[in-house]
Short mmCIF file of C-alpha atoms (C1' of nucleotides) in Angstrom, two decimals:
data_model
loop_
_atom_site.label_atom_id
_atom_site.label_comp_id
_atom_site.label_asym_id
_atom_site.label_seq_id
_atom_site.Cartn_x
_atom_site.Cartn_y
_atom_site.Cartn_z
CA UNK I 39 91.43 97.93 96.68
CA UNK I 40 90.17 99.72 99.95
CA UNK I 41 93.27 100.42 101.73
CA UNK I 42 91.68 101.82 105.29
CA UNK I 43 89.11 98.41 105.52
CA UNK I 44 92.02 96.17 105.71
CA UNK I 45 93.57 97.82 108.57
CA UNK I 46 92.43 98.10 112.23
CA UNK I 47 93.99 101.75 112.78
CA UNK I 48 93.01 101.24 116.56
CA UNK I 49 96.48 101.36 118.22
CA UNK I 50 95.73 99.23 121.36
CA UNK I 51 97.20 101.75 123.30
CA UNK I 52 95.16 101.28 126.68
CA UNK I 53 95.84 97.78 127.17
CA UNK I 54 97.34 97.94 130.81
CA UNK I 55 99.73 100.76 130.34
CA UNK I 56 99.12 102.74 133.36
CA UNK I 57 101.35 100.70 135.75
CA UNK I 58 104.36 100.68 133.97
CA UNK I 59 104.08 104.13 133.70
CA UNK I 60 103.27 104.85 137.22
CA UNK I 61 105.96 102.61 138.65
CA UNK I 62 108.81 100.45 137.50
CA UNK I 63 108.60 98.17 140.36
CA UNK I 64 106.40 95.56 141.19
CA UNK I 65 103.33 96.02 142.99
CA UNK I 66 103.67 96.57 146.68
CA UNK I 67 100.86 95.72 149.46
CA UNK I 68 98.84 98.69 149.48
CA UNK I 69 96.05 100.22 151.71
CA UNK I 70 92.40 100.18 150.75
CA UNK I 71 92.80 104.68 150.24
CA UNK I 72 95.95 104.13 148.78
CA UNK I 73 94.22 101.23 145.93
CA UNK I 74 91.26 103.62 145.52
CA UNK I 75 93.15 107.03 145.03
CA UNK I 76 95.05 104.49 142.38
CA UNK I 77 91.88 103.27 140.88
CA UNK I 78 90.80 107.24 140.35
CA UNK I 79 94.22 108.13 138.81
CA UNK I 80 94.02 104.99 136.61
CA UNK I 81 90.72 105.53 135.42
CA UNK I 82 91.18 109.12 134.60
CA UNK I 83 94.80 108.12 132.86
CA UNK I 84 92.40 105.26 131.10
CA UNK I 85 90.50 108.42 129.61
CA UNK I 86 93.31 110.14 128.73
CA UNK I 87 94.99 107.44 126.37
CA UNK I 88 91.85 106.13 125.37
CA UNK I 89 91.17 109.72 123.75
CA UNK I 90 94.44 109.89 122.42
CA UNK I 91 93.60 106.54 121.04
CA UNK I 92 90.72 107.80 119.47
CA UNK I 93 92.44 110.32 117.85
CA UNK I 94 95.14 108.68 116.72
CA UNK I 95 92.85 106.15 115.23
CA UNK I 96 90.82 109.18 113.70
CA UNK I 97 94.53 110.47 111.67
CA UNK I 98 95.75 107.41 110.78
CA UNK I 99 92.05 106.67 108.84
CA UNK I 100 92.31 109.82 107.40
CA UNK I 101 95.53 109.46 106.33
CA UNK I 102 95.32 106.05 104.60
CA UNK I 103 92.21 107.42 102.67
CA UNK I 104 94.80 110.20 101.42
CA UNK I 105 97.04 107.39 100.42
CA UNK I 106 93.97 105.67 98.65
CA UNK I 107 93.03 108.70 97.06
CA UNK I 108 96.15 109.58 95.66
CA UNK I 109 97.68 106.02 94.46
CA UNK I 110 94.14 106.10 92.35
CA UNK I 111 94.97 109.46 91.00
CA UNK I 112 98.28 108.48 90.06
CA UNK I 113 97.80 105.00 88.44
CA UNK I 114 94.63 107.08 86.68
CA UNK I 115 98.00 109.58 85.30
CA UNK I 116 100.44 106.59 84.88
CA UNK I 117 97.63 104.80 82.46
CA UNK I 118 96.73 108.03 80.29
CA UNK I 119 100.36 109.01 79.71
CA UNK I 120 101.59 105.72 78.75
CA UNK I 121 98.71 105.37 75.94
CA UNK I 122 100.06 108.95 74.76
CA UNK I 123 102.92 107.53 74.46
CA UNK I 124 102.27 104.60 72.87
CA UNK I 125 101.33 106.85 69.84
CA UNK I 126 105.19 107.93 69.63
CA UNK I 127 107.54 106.68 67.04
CA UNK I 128 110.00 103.94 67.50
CA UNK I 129 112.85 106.39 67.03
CA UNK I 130 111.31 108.56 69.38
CA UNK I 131 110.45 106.48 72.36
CA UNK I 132 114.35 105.02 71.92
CA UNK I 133 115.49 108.34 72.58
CA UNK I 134 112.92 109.05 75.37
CA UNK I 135 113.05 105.56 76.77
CA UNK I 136 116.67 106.92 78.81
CA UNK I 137 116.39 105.45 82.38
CA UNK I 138 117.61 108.28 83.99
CA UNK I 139 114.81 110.48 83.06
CA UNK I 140 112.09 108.32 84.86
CA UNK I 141 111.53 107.55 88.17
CA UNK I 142 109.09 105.05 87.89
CA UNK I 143 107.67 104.14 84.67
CA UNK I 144 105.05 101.39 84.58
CA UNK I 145 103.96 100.09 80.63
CA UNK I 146 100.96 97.96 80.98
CA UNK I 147 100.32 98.03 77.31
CA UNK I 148 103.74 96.54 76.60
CA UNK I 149 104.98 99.57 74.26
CA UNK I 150 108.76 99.12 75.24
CA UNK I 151 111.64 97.88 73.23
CA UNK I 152 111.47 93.85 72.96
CA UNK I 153 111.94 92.03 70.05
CA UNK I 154 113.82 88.77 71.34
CA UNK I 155 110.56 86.82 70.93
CA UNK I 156 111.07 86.48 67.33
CA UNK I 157 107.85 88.82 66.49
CA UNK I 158 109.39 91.09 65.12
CA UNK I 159 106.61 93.95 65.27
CA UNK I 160 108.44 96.09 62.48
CA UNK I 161 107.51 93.90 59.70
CA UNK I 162 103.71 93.19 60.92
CA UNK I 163 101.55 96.66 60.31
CA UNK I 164 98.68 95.81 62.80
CA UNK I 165 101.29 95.80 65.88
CA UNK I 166 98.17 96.82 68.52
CA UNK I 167 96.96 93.04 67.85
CA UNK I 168 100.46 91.74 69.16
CA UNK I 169 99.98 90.81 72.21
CA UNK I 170 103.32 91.66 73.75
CA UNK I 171 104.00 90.97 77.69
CA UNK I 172 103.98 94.02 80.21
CA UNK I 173 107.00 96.12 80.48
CA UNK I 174 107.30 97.91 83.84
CA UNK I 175 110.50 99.80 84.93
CA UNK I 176 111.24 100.74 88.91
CA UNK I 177 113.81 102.54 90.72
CA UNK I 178 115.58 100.79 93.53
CA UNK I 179 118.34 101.84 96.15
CA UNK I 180 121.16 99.79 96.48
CA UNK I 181 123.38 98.81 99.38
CA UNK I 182 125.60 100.96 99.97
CA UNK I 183 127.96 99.03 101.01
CA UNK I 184 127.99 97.04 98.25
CA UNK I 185 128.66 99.32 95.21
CA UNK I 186 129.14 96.18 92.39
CA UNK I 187 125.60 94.88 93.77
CA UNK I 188 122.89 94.42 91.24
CA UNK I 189 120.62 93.14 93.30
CA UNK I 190 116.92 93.73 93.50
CA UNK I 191 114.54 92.68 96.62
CA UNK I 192 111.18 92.40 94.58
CA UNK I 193 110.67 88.76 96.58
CA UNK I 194 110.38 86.65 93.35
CA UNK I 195 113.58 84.58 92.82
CA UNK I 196 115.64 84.88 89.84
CA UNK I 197 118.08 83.25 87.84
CA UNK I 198 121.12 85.20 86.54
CA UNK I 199 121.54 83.95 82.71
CA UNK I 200 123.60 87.20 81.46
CA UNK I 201 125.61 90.37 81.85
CA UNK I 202 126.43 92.47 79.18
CA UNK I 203 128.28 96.18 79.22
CA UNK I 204 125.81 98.84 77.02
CA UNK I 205 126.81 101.51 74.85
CA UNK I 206 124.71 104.14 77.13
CA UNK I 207 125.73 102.99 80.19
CA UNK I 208 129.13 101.85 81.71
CA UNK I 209 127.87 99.83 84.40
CA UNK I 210 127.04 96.77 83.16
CA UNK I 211 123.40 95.13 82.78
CA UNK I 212 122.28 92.12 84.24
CA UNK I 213 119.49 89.72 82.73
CA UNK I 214 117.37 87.50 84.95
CA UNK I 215 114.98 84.96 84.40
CA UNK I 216 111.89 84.38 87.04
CA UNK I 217 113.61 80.77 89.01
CA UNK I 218 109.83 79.49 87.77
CA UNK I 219 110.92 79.37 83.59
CA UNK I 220 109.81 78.26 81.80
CA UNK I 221 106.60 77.83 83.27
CA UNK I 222 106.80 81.61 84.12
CA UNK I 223 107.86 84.00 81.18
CA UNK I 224 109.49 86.78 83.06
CA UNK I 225 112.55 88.36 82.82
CA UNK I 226 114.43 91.00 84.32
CA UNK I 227 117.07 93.62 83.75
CA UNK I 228 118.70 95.29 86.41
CA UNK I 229 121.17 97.72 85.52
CA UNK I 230 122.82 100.68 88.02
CA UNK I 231 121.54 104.60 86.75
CA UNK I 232 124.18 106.57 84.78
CA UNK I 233 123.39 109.88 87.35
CA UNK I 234 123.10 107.91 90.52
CA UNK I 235 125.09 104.83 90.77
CA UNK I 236 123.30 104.54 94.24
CA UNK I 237 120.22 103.64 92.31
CA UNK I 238 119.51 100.23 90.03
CA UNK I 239 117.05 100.20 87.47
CA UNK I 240 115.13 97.15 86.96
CA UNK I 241 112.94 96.44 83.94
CA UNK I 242 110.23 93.41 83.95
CA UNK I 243 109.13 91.99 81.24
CA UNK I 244 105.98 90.06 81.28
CA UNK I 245 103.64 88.83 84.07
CA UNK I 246 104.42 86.17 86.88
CA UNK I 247 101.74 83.28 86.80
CA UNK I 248 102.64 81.75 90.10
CA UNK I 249 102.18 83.31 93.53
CA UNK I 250 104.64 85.53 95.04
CA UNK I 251 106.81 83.84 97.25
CA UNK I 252 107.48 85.66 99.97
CA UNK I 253 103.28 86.94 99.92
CA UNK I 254 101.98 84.67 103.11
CA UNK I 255 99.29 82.44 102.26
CA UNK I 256 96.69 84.43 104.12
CA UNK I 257 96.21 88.37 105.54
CA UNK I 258 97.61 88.41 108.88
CA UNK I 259 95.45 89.91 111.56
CA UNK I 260 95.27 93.88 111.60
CA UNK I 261 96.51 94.77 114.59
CA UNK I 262 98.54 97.64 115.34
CA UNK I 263 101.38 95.68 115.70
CA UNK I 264 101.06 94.84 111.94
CA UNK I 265 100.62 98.29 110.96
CA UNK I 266 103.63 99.60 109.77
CA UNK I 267 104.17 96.45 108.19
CA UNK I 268 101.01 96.50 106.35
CA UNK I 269 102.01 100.02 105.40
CA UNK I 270 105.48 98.68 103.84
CA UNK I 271 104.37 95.51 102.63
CA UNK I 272 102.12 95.10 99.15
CA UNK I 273 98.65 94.62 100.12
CA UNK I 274 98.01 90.76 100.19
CA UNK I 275 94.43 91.19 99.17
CA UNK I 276 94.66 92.64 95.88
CA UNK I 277 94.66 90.69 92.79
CA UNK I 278 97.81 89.58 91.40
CA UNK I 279 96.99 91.96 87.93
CA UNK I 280 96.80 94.76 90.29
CA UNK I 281 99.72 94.16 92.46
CA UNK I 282 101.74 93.66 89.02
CA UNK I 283 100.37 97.15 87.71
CA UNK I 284 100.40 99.12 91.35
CA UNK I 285 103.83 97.77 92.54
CA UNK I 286 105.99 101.16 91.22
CA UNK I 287 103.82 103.36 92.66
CA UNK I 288 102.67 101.49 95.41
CA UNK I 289 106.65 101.36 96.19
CA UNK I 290 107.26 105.17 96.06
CA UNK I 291 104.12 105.72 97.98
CA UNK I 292 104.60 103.41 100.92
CA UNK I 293 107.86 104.54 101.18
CA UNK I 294 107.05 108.48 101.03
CA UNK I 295 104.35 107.64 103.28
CA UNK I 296 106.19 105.66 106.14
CA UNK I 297 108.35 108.39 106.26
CA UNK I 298 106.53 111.04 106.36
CA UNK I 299 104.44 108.98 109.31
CA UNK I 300 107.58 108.30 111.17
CA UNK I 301 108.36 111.77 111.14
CA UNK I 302 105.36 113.36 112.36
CA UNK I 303 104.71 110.86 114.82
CA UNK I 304 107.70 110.58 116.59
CA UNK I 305 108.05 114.67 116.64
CA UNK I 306 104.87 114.39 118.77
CA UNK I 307 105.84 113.59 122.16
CA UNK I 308 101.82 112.33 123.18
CA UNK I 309 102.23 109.46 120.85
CA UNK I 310 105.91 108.61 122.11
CA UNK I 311 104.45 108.32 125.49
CA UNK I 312 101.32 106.53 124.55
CA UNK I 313 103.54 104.25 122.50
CA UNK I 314 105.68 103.35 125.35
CA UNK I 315 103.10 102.74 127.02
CA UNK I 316 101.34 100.10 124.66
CA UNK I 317 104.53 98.39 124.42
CA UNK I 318 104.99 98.03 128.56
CA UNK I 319 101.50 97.34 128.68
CA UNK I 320 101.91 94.26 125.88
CA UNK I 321 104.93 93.21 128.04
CA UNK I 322 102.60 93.33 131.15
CA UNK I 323 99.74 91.32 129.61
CA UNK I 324 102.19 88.81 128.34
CA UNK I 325 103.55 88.46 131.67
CA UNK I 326 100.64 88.27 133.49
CA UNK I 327 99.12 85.78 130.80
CA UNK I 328 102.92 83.70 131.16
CA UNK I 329 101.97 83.93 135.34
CA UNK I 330 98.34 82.41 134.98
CA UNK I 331 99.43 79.77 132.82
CA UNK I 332 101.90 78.88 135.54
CA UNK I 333 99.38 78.76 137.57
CA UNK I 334 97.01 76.73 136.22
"C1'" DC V 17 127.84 66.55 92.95
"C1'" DG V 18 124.32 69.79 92.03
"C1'" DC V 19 123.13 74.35 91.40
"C1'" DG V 20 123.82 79.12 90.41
"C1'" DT V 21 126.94 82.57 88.38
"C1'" DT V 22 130.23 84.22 85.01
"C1'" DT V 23 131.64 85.29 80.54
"C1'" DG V 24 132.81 84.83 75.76
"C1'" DA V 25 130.46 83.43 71.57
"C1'" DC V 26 126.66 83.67 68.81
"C1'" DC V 27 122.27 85.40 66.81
"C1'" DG V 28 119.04 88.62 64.98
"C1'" DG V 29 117.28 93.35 64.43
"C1'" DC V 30 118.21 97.79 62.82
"C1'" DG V 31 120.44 101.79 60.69
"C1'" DC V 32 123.44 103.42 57.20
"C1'" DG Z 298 125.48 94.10 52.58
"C1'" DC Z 299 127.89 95.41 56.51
"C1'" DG Z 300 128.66 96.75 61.07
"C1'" DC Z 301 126.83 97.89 65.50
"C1'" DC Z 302 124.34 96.65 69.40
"C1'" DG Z 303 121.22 94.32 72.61
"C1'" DG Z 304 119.81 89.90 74.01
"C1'" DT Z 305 120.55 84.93 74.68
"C1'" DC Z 306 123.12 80.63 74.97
"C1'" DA Z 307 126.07 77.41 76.99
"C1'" DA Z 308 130.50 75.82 78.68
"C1'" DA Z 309 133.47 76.81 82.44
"C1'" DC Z 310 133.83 77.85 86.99
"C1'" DG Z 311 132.95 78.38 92.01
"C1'" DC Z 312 130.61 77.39 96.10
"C1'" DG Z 313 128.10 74.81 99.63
#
DNA sequence: CGCGTTTGACCGGCGC
DNA sequence: GCGCCGGTCAAACGCG
């Protein structure tokens, strides 16, 4: 997927922001000097924003390009490492298979433990014919106010069908079925990380043939008021095969990368002012859009 | 009353 | 063959 073509990175920062700055109170009767003095400042403040606009616009391009570049880099990594580990021996990828030691594992060849199905792989020698369904593994913060919840926001619904206490792990493990089954094959386990009990680990297990049900049924516009929740939201253009296979990453990297946004941006007191100022100025517009509606 | 969750029983794979 | 263990089933239960 392109990343920066689905975004409009222009901030709208100039729509009618200088009067709220200038003054809090509603416009007076001025004189004709006063108005064009005004005018002058305005249009020179217009400038201003609208190269601050620019720039901003310029940074945040740049930036999601980064993001582009290295969510390609890493799912490139993620793909090569899991086929070297495919080559590992049962025994081996049992012991190596230990939650904690992963952040965010993502098996699209289906390598992981699961033998429920009744194919029991160990008895059939040409296993890489078996077409098994996708394993993936991610990392999730709990509440922390709730320290028993198992809970995972992935927006698919699920139906709780058993919870069962493991030998490596004294917080119990939940299993989930997708709410769709059995029309749609996939399950879930969600169990809390022996170092971090902060942190739940859930495991999928096969692919969801129905839409996501909180994805909206079409991209909403791009405007900068949808930015940062384009940035934190899955990307409702790409297919559902990607969005399966980029989720993990695409997790750690929105998150690392609204963060790391937030934080520059709001140490930079230009943008705080220019942000302030697109928010009055929406207020304004919608004001003076609510007023000549009245009036008509 | 319907639906989702809980929980003990059961099943099958795997190692010894 | 036996025991351990993870995964699943299904009856009981609770909640809206």
């Amino acid at each position: 997927m392109e990343f920066t073509s689905l975004l409009n990175t222009s901030l709208d920062l100039n729509s009618k922001p200088i009067r709220v700055l200038l003054n809090d109170a509603p416009p007076k009767q001025e004189t004709r000097e006063s108005n064009f003095m005004e005018l002058g400042f305005e249009r020179n403040e217009l400038k201003r924003v609208s190269a601050e606009n620019k720039k901003l616009t310029e940074m945040l391009t740049n930036m999601c390009e980064n993001y582009t570049q290295l969510r390609n880099q890493l799912l490139e990594y993620t793909t090569s490492s899991n086929t070297a580990a495919a080559a590992i021996s049962n025994k081996r990828r049992k012991a190596s298979a230990a939650e904690s030691s992963a952040i965010i594992i993502n098996n699209p060849s289906g390598s992981g433990s699961s033998s429920s199905d009744g194919e029991d792989s160990s008895k059939k020698p040409r296993e890489e014919h078996i077409i098994k369904p996708k394993i993936s593994r991610v990392l999730s913060r709990t509440d922390p106010s709730d320290h028993n919840s198992l809970i995972v926001k992935d927006g698919y619904q699920w139906r709780k069908y058993g919870q069962k206490v493991t030998r490596d792990n004294p917080s119990p493990r939940a299993y989930f079925k997708c709410s769709f089954a059995p029309t749609c094959p996939v399950k879930k386990k969600v169990q809390k990380s022996i170092e971090d009990q902060s942190i739940v680990v859930a495991t999928y297990e096969g692919e969801h043939n129905h839409p996501h049900p909180s994805k909206p049924p079409h991209e909403p516009p791009a405007t900068s008021a949808n930015l940062l929740r384009c940035l934190t939201k899955p990307n409702p253009q790409i297919t559902h095969q990607e969005d399966q296979e980029a989720k993990p990453q695409q997790h750690q990297f929105q998150h690392f990368f609204v963060e790391h946004m937030a934080s520059t941006l709001t140490k930079d007191p230009n943008f705080k002012a220019a942000l302030a100022a697109a928010i009055s100025g929406k207020f304004l517009q919608q004001n003076n859009n609510n007023t000549t509606e009245n009036n008509c």
